[in-house]
C-alpha positions as a printed NumPy array, in Angstrom:
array([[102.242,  68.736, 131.876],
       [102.383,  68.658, 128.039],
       [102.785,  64.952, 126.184],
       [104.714,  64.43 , 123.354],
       [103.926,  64.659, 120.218],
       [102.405,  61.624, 118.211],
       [105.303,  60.446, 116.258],
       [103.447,  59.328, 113.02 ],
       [100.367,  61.538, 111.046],
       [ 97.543,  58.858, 111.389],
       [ 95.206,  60.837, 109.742],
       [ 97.589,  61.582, 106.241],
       [ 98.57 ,  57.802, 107.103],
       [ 95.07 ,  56.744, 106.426],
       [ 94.482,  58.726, 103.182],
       [ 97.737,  57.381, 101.496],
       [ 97.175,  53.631, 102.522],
       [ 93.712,  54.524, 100.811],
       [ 95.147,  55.213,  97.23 ],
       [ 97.304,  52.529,  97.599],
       [ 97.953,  49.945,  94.673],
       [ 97.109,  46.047,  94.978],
       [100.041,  45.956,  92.486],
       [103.172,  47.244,  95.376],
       [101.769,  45.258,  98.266],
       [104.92 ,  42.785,  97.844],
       [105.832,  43.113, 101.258],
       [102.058,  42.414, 102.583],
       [102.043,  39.201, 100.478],
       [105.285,  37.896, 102.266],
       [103.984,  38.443, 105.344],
       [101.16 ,  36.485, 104.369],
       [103.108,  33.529, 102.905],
       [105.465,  33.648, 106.604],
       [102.367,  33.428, 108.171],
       [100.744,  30.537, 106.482],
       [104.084,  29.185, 106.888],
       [104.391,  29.333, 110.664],
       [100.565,  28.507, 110.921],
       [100.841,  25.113, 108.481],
       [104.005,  24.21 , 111.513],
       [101.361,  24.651, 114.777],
       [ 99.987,  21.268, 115.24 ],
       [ 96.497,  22.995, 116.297],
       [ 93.311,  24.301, 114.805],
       [ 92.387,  28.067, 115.369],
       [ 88.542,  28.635, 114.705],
       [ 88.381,  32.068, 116.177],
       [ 91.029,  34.328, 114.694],
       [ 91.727,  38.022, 113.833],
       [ 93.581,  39.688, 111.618],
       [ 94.888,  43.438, 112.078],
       [ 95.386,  45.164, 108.686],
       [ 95.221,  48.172, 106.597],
       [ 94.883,  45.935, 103.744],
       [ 91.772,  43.537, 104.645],
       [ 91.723,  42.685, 100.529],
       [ 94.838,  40.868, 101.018],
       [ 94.826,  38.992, 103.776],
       [ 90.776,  38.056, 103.684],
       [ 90.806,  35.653, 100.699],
       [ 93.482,  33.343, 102.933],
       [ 91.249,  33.794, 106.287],
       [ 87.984,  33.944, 105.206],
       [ 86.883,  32.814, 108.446],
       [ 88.986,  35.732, 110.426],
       [ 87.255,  38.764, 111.424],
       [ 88.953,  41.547, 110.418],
       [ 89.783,  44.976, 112.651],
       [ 91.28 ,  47.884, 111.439],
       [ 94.62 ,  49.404, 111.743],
       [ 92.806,  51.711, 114.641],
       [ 95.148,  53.333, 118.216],
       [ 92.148,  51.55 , 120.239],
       [ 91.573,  47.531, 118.259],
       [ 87.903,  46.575, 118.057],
       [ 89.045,  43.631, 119.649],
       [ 86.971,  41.851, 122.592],
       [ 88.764,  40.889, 125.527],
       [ 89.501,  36.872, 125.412],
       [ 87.775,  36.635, 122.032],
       [ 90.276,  34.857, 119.394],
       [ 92.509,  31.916, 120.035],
       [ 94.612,  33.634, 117.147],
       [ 95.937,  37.544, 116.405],
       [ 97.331,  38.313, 113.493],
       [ 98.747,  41.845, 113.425],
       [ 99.925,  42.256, 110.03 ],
       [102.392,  45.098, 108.735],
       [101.248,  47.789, 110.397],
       [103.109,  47.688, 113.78 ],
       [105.764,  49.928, 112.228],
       [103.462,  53.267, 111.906],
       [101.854,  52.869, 115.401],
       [102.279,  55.723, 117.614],
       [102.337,  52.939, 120.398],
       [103.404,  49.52 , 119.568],
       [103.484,  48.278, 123.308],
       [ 99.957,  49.008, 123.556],
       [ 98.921,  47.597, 120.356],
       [100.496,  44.099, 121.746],
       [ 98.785,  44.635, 124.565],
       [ 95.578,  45.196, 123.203],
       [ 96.336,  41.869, 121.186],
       [ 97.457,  39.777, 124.383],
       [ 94.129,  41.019, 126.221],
       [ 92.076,  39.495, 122.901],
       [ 93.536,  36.307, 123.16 ],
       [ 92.113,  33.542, 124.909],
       [ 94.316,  31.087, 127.057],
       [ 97.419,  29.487, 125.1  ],
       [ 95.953,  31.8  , 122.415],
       [ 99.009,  32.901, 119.548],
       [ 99.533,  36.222, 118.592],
       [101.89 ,  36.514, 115.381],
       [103.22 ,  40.104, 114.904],
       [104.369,  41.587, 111.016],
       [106.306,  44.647, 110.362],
       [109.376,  46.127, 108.645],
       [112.568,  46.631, 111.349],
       [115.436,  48.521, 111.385],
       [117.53 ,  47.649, 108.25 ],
       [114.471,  48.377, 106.198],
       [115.461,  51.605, 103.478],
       [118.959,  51.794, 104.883],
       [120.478,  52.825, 101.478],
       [117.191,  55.58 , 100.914],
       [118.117,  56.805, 104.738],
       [121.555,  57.077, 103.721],
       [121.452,  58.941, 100.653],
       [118.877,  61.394, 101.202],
       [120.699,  62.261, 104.318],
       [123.99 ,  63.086, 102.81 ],
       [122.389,  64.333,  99.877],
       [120.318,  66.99 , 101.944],
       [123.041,  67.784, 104.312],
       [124.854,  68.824, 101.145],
       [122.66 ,  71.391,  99.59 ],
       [120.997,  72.772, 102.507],
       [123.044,  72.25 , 105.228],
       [120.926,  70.615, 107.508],
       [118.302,  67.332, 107.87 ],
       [114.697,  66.615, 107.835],
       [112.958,  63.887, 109.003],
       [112.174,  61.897, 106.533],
       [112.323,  57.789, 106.968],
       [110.608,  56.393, 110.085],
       [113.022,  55.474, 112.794],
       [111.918,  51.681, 112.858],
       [112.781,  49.227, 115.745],
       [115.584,  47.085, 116.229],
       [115.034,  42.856, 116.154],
       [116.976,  42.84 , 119.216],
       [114.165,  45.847, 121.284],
       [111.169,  43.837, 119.613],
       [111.44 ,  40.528, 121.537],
       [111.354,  42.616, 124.81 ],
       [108.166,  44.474, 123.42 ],
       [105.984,  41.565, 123.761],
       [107.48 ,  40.747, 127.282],
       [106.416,  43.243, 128.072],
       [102.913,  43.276, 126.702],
       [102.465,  39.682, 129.49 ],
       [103.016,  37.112, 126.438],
       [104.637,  33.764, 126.971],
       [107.826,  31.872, 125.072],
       [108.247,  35.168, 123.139],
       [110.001,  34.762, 119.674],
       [111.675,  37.609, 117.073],
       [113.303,  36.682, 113.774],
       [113.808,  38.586, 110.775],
       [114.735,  38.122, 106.767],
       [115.683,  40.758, 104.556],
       [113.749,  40.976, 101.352],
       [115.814,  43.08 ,  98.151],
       [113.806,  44.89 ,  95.549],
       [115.42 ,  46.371,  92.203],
       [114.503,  49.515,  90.914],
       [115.414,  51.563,  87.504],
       [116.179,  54.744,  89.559],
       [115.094,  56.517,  92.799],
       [112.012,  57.726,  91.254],
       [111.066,  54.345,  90.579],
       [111.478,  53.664,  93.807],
       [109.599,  56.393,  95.486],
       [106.69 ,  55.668,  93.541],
       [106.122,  51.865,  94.761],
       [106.397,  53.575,  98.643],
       [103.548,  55.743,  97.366],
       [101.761,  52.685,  96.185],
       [102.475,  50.96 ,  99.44 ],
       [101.204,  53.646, 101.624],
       [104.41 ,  53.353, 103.12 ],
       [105.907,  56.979, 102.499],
       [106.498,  59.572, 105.083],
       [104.338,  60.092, 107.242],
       [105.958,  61.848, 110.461],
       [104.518,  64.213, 112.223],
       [107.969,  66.348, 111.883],
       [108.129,  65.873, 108.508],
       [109.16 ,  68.81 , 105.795],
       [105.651,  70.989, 105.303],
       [107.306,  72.11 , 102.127],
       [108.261,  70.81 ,  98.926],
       [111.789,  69.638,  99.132],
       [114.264,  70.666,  96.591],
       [115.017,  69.442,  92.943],
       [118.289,  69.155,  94.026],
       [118.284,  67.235,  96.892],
       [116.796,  64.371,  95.121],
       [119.172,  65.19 ,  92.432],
       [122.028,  63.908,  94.604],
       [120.146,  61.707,  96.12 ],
       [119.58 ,  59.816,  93.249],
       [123.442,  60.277,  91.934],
       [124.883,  58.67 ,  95.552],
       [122.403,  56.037,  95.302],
       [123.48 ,  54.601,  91.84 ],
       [127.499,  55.572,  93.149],
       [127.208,  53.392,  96.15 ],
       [124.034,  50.815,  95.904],
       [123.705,  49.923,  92.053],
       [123.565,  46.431,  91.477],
       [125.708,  44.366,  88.575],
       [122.521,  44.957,  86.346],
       [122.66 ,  48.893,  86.499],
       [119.507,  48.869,  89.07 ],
       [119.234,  50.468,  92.302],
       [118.993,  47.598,  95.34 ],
       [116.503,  48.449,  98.088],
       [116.353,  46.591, 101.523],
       [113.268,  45.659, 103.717],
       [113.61 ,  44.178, 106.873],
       [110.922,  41.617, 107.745],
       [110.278,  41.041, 111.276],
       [108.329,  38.792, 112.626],
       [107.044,  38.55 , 116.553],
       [105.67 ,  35.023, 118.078],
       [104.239,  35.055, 121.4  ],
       [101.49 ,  32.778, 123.354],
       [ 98.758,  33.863, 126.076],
       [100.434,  32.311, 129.132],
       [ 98.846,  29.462, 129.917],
       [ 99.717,  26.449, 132.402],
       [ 99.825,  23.902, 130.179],
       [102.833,  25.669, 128.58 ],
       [106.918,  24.435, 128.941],
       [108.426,  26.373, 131.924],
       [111.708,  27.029, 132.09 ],
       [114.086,  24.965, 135.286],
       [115.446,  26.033, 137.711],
       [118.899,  27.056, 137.647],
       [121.116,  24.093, 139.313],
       [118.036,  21.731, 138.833],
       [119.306,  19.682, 135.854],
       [119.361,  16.12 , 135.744],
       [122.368,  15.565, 133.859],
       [125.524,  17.356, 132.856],
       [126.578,  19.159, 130.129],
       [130.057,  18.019, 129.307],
       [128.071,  14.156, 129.032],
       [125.7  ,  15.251, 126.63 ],
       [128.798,  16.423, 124.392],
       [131.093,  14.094, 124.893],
       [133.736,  16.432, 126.314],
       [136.143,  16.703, 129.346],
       [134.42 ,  19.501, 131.703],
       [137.781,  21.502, 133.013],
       [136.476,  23.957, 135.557],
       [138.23 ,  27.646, 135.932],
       [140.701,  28.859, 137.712],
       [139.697,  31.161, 140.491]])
């Protein structure tokens, strides 16, 4: 039996991320600022963490005390190590995410967090849309081009499944402006964060397509100031190392007191 094949290009992932600028790492700096956030709201000290990253630059001055690991398929991560994971904005480009998070869980020592950064679904939804129409118009058929990213609602189940405790998945969308698409294709470059499937076009695409691209994106997505708006989805994953000192859920029909009291209402049961 044959196995799929990889959906991303690690290798041509790697050589973008490395001509990447400092100066379109927006999205890396938010997901820094959510996670000092969340951190600064844990009423614990971490003294052994890690940080997963393409972009150890960024996130080093803020940890200096982390040790860093590379954006690798296998983590250089020791088993029971770190009492914190950071796996920051790279989760989106892994051929497999479950056994990233699992890699993660198996670093973390008990009642260890692991805190999970990448773009979801919604991210690029006008780009998706345009450059689909806009190539089903002049050649008649569709590429891939824009990674199929994961929905909030399939994340939370991810780390379930990885073994992590009182799991957690929330998202914000963050909108950027650009002066045209061309604007906005170059700060992907300078994120590393263009396309990089392994199905992707192995020729140069046509003038045209980006052409009408470019004219459906200013038709349908120009904002009040004559820009072009872009969306990113940021999703972030919480999840524990199970531990027994942990809150456990009850038992259904073990509750102490009834619903209706707690709010003040009249409980009217159904009909049958």
């Amino acid at each position: 039996m044959t196995s799929a094949p990889p959906l991303f290009d690690r290798s041509t992932l790697s050589a973008r991320r490395a001509r990447a600028s400092e100066a379109s790492l927006f999205l890396h700096r938010a997901a820094l600022d959510e996670a000092q956030d969340r951190l600064s709201l844990v009423k614990r000290t971490f003294t052994a963490p890690a940080i997963v990253t393409p972009f150890p630059a960024l996130w080093q001055p803020a940890f200096p005390d982390a040790r860093i690991v590379g954006d690798d398929d296998t983590l250089d991560l020791e088993p029971g190590a770190q009492d914190l994971v950071i796996h920051a904005m790279c989760l989106h480009m892994s051929n497999d995410p479950v056994g990233q998070l699992i890699q993660c869980r198996r670093a973390l020592k008990e009642d260890g967090l692991l805190l999970v950064f990448l773009l979801g679904g919604e991210t690029l939804q006008e780009l998706r849309a345009v450059l689909g129409q806009a190539e089903t118009e002049i050649t008649g058929g569709l590429s891939p081009r824009v990674a199929p990213m994961a929905e909030i609602r399939d994340l939370g189940a991810l780390l379930q499944r990885a073994g992590l405790a009182l799991p957690v998945a929330d998202s914000m969308t963050l909108t950027a402006e650009y002066r045209d698409l061309t604007h906005l294709m170059h700060d992907l470059r300078g994120m590393g964060e263009t396309n990089v499937l392994t199905g992707r076009l192995r020729r140069p695409t046509r003038r045209a397509v980006f052409a009408r691209a470019g004219a459906l994106y200013a038709q349908h997505f120009r904002t009040p100031q004559g820009r072009l708006r872009a969306s990113f989805e940021l999703v972030g994953l919480t999840g524990w190392a199970p531990s027994d000192s942990q809150p456990k859920p009850l038992r259904p029909g073990s509750a102490q007191a009834r619903l209706a009291d707690a709010l003040n209402t009249t409980e009217n049961p159904l009909a049958d």
